Short mmCIF file of C-alpha atoms in Angstrom, two decimals:
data_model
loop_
_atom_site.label_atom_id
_atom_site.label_comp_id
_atom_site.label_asym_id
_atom_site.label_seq_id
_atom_site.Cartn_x
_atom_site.Cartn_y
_atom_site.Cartn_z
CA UNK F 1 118.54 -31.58 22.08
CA UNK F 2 119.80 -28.72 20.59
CA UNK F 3 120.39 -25.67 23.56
CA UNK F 4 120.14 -21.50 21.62
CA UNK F 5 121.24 -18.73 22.87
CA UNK F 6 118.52 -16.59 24.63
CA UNK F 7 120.29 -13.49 24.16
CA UNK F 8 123.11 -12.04 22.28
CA UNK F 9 126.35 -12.50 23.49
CA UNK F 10 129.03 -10.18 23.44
CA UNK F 11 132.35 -12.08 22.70
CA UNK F 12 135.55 -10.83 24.72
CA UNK F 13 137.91 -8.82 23.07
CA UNK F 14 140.35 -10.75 20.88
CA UNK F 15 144.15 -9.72 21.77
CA UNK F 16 147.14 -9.25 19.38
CA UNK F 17 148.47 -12.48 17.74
CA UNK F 18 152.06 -13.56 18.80
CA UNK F 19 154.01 -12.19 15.84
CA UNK F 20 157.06 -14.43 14.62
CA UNK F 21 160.38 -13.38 16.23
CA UNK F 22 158.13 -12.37 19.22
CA UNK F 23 158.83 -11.96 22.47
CA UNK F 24 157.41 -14.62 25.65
CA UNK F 25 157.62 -12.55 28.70
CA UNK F 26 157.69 -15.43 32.09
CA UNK F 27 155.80 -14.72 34.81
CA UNK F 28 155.61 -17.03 38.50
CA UNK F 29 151.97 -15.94 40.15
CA UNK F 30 151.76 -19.12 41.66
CA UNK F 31 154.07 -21.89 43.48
CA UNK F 32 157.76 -21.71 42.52
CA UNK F 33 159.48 -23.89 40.39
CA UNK F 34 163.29 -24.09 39.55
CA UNK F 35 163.79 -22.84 36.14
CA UNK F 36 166.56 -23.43 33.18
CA UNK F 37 167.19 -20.55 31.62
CA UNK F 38 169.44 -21.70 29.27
CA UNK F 39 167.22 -24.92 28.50
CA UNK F 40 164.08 -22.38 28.48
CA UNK F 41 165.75 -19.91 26.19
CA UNK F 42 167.19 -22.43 23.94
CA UNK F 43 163.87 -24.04 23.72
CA UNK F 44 162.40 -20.72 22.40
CA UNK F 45 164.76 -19.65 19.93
CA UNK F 46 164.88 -22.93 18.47
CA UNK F 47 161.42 -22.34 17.79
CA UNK F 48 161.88 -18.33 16.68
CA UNK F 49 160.86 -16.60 19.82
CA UNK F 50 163.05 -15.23 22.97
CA UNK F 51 161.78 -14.95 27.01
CA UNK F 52 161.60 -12.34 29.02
CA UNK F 53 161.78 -13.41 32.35
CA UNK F 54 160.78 -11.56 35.29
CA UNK F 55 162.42 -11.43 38.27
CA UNK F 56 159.81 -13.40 40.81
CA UNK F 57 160.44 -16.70 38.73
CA UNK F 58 163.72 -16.70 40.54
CA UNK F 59 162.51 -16.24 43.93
CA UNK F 60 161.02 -18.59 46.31
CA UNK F 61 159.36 -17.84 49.47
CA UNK F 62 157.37 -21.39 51.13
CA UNK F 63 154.75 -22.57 48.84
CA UNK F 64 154.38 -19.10 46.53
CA UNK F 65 157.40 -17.70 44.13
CA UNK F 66 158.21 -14.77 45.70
CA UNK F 67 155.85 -12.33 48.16
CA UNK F 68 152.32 -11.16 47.17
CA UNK F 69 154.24 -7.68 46.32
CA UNK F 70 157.04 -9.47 44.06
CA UNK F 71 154.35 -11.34 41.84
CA UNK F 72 151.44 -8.78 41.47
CA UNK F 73 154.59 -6.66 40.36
CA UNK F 74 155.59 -9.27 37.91
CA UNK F 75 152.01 -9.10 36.56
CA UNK F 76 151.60 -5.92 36.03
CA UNK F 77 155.41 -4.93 34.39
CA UNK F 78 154.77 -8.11 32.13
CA UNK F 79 151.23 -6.69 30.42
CA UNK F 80 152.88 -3.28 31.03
CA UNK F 81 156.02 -3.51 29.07
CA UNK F 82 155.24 -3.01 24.97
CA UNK F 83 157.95 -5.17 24.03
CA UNK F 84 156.48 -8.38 26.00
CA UNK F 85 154.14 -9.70 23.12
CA UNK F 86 152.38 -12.44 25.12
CA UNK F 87 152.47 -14.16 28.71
CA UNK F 88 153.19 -17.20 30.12
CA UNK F 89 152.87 -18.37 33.31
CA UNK F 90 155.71 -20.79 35.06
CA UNK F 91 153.62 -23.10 37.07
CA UNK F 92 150.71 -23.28 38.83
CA UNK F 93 150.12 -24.31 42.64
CA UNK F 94 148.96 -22.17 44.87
CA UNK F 95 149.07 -18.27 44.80
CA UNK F 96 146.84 -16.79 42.21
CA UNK F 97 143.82 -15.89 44.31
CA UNK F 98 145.85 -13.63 46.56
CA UNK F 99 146.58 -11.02 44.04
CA UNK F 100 143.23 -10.82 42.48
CA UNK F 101 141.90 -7.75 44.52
CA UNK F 102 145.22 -5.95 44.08
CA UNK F 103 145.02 -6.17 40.16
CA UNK F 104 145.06 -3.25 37.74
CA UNK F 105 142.83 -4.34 35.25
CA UNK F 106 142.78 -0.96 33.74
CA UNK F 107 146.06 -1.57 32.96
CA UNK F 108 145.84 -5.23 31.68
CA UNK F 109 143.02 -4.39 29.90
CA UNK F 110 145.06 -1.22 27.93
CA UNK F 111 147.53 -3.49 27.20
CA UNK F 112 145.86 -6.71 26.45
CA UNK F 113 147.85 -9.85 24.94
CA UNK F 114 148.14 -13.37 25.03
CA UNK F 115 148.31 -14.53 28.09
CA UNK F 116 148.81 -18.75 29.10
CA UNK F 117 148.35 -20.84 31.89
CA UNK F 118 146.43 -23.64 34.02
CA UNK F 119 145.74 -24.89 37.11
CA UNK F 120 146.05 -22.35 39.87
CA UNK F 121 146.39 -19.87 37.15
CA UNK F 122 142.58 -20.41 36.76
CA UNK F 123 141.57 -17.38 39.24
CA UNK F 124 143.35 -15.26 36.84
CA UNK F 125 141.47 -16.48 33.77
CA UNK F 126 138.44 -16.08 35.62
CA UNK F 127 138.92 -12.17 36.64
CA UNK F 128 140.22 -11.14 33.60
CA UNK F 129 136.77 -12.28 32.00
CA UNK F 130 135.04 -10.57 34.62
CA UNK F 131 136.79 -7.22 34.76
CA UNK F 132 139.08 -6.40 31.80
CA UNK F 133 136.85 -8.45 29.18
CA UNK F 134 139.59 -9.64 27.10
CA UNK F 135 140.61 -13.61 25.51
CA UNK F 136 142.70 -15.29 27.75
CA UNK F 137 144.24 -19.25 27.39
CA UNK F 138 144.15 -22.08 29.32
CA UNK F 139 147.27 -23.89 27.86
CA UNK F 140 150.46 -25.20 28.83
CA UNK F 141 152.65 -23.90 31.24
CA UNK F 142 156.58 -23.55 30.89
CA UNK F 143 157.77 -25.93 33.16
CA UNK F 144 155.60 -28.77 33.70
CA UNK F 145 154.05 -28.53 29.51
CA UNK F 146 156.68 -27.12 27.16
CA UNK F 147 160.07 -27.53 29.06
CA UNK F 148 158.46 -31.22 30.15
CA UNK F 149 158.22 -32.46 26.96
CA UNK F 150 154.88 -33.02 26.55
CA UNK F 151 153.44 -35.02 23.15
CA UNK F 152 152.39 -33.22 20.80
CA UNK F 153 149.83 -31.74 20.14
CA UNK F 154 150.74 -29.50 23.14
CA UNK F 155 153.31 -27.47 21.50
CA UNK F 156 151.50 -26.95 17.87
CA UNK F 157 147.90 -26.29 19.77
CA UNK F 158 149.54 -23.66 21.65
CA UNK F 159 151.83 -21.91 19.43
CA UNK F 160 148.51 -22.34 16.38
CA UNK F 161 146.28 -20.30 18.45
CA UNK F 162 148.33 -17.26 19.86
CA UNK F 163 149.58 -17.03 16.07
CA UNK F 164 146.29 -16.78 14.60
CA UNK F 165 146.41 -19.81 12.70
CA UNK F 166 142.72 -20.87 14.31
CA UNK F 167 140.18 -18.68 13.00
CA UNK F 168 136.21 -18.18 13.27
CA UNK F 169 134.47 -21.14 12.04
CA UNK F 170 137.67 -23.20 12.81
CA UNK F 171 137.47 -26.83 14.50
CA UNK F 172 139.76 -27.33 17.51
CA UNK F 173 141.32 -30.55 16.38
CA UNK F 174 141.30 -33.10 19.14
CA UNK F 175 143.76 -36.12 18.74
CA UNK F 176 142.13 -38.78 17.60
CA UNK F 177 144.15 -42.05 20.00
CA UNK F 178 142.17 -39.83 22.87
CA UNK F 179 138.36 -40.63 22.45
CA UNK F 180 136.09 -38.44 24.01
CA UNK F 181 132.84 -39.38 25.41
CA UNK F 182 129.43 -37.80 24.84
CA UNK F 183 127.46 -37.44 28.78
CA UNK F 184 124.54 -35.73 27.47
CA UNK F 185 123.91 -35.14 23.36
CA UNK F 186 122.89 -31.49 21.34
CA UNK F 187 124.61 -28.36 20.22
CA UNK F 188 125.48 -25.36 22.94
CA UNK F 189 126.54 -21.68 21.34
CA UNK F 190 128.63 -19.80 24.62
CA UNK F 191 131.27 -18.24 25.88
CA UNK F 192 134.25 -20.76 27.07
CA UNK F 193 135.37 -20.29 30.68
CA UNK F 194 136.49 -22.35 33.36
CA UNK F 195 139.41 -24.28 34.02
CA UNK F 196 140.26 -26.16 37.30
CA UNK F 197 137.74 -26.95 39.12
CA UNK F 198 138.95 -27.13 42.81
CA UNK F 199 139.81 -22.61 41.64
CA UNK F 200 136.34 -21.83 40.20
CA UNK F 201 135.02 -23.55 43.61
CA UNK F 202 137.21 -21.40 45.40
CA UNK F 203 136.32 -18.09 44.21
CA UNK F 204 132.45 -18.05 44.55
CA UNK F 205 131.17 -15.37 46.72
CA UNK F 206 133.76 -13.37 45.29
CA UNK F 207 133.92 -10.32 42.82
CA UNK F 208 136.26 -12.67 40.85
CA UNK F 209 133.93 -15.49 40.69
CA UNK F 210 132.67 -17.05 37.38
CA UNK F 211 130.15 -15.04 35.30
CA UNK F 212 127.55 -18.41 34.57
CA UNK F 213 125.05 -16.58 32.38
CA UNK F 214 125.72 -18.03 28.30
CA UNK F 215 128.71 -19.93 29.24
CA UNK F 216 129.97 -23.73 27.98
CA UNK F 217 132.03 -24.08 31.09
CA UNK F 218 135.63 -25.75 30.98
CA UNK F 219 136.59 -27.91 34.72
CA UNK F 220 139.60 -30.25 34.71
CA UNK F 221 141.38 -30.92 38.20
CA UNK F 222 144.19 -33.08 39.41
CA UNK F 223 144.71 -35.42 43.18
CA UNK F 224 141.15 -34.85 44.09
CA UNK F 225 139.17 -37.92 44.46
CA UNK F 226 135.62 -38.59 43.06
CA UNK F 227 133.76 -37.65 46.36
CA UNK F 228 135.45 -34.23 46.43
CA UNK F 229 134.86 -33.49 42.51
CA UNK F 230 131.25 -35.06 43.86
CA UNK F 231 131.33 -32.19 46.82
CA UNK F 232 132.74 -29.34 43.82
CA UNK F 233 129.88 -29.63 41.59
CA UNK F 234 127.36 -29.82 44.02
CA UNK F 235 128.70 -26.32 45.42
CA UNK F 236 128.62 -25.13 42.31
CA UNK F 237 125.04 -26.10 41.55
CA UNK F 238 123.61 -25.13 44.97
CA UNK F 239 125.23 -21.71 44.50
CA UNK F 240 122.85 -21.60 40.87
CA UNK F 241 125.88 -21.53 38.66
CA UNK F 242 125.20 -24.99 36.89
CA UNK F 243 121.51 -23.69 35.85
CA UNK F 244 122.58 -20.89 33.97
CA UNK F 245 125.34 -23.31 31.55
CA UNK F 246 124.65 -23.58 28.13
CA UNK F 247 127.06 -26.83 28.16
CA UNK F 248 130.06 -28.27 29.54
CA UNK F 249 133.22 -29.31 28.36
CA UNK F 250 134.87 -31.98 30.85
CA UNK F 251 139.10 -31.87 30.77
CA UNK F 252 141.26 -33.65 32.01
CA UNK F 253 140.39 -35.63 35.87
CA UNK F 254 143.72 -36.73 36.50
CA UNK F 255 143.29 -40.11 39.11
CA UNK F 256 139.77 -40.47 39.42
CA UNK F 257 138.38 -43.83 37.32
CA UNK F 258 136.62 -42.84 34.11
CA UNK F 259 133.26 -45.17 34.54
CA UNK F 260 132.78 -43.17 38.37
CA UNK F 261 133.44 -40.11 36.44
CA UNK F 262 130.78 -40.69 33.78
CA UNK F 263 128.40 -41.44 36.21
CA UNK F 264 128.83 -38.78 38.35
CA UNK F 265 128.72 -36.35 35.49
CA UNK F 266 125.36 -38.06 34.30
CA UNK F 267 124.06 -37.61 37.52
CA UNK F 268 124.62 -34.05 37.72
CA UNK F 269 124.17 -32.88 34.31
CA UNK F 270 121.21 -34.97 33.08
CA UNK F 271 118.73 -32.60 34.88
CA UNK F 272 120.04 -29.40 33.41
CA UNK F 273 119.59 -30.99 29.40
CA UNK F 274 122.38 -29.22 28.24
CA UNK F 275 124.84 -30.53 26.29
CA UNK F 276 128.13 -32.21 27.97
CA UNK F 277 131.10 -33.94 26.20
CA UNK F 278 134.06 -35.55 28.29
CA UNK F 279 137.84 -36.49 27.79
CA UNK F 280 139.43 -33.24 26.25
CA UNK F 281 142.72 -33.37 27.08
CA UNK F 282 143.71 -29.75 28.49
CA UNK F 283 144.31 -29.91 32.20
CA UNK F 284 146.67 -31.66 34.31
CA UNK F 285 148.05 -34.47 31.53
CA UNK F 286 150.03 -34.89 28.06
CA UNK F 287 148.95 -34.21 25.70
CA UNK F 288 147.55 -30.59 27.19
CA UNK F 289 145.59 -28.69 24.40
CA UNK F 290 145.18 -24.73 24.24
CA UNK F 291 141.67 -23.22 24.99
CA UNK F 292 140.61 -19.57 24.36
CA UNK F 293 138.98 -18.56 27.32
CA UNK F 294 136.36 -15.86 26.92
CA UNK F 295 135.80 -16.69 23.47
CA UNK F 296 132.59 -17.47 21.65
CA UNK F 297 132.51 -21.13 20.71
CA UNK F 298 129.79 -24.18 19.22
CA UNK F 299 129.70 -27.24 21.30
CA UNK F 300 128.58 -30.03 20.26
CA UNK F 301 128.36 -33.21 22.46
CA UNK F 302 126.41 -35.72 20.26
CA UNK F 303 129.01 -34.80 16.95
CA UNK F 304 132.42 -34.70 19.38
CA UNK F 305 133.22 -30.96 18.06
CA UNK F 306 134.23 -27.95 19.06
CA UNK F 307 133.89 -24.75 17.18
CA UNK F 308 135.61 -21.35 16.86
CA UNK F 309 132.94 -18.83 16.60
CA UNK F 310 135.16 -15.88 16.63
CA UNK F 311 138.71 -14.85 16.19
CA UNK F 312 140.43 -14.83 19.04
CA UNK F 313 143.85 -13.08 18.01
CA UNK F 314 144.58 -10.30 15.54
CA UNK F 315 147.12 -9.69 13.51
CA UNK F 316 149.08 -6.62 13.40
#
């Protein structure tokens, strides 16, 4: 089955492409996490780039890195300051969702650039769609991803798409010793969104919530067992958000067994006929692959692919 889209869509705004040379500003919106500078820094410059790092990333107060004040502050200076050419977030966690109705997104949007991160970092992906309209990326964060030492290809997904190297019409590669698994066959044309799906669960009834309508939607999650996932996707298609998918693309699952998983997925997607392919690796494991989130993309579950359909940086 082949799934069209209905209507146009309008693809997010692509953001400037990391230049060489280029500046990573670090940012802790989440949990804290003890950080290397030296280790971090080296780590960067050994690949041509130098950090930024903003002040909450060294502060720690119970489960969140720093007060709500400390991090929404780190958020804004980081998309404020012209010399910060793209963002990465330190960890995920817990955190996120208490900044989201405190956000500038006048200002993000004015100063729109890369900006990288997973997990708990999700309810940031998910109102930047909604309100500033602009490509964001679900890729690896510093500590756990790059810093971690994560196989490759982490590090060349990531550092390929913020520099441009992945263009319209582009595959995104996945490696090949990771099969991937086909739930329900045909071709989807959306917008990517998503991420983890314990966040996107957590945000409905909000303003921040995911925008359904046209969209191949992206879940991974982590330490949630198969009756919870079970208890996530039902939420989300009681609430009406599953009927409006054009597809899915199923992450990473970390800990729940891959036949349950495949049947639960049939389960819930066979109704809906829309395309579904399972296994990417992006998410909460290594390797952890680089999405564009917001972007327009071509799914298709029967072939294994997944397809560019716009740029989503520009060069300078």
């Amino acid at each position: 089955m082949t799934v069209r889209p209905t209507h146009i869509l309008c693809p997010h705004a692509p953001v400037p492409a990391l230049p060489l040379e280029g500046i990573i500003g670090v940012i802790a919106p989440a949990g804290p996490a003890a950080l290397d500078t030296d280790k971090a820094m080296a780590w960067m410059r050994a690949r041509g780039y130098s950090l930024r790092v903003f002040p909450g990333v060294y502060e720690k107060d119970g489960y969140l890195a720093g007060s709500d004040d400390v991090r929404l502050n780190d958020l804004h200076a980081a998309f404020a300051d012209s010399a910060v050419d793209a963002i990465i977030c330190l960890r995920g966690g817990y955190g996120t969702p208490r900044l989201l109705d405190r956000i500038d997104f006048d200002l993000l949007r004015r100063n729109a650039k890369p900006f990288i991160g997973y997990s708990d970092i999700t309810a940031l992906h998910l109102a930047i769609s909604r309100h500033a309209g602009f490509v964001t990326f679900h890729g690896p964060l510093l500590n756990a991803d790059l810093l971690g030492d994560k196989q490759q290809p982490t590090e060349s997904s990531f550092f390929n798409m913020l520099r441009g190297q992945m263009k319209a019409g582009s595959v995104i590669a996945h490696p090949v010793a990771y099969p991937l698994t086909t739930i329900e066959p045909g071709i989807a044309h959306g917008r990517l969104l998503g991420g983890n799906l314990s966040m996107i669960a957590a945000t409905m009834g909000t303003p921040y919530e995911i925008e359904a309508d046209g969209v191949i939607l992206l879940i991974e999650d982590v330490n949630e067992p198969l009756y919870r996932i079970d208890r996530l996707l039902t939420q989300l298609r009681l609430a009406g958000t599953l009927h409006k998918l054009r597809g899915v693309l199923v992450g990473d699952v970390a800990g729940v067994d891959g036949a349950a998983l495949e049947q639960l997925l049939k389960q819930t997607f066979e109704p809906l006929r829309i395309p579904v392919l399972a296994g990417w690796r992006s998410g909460h494991c290594d390797p952890n692959l680089t999405l564009p989130m917001g972007a327009l993309v071509r799914l298709d579950a029967g072939e294994k692919v997944l397809v560019l359909e716009q740029d989503v940086v520009v060069r300078a």
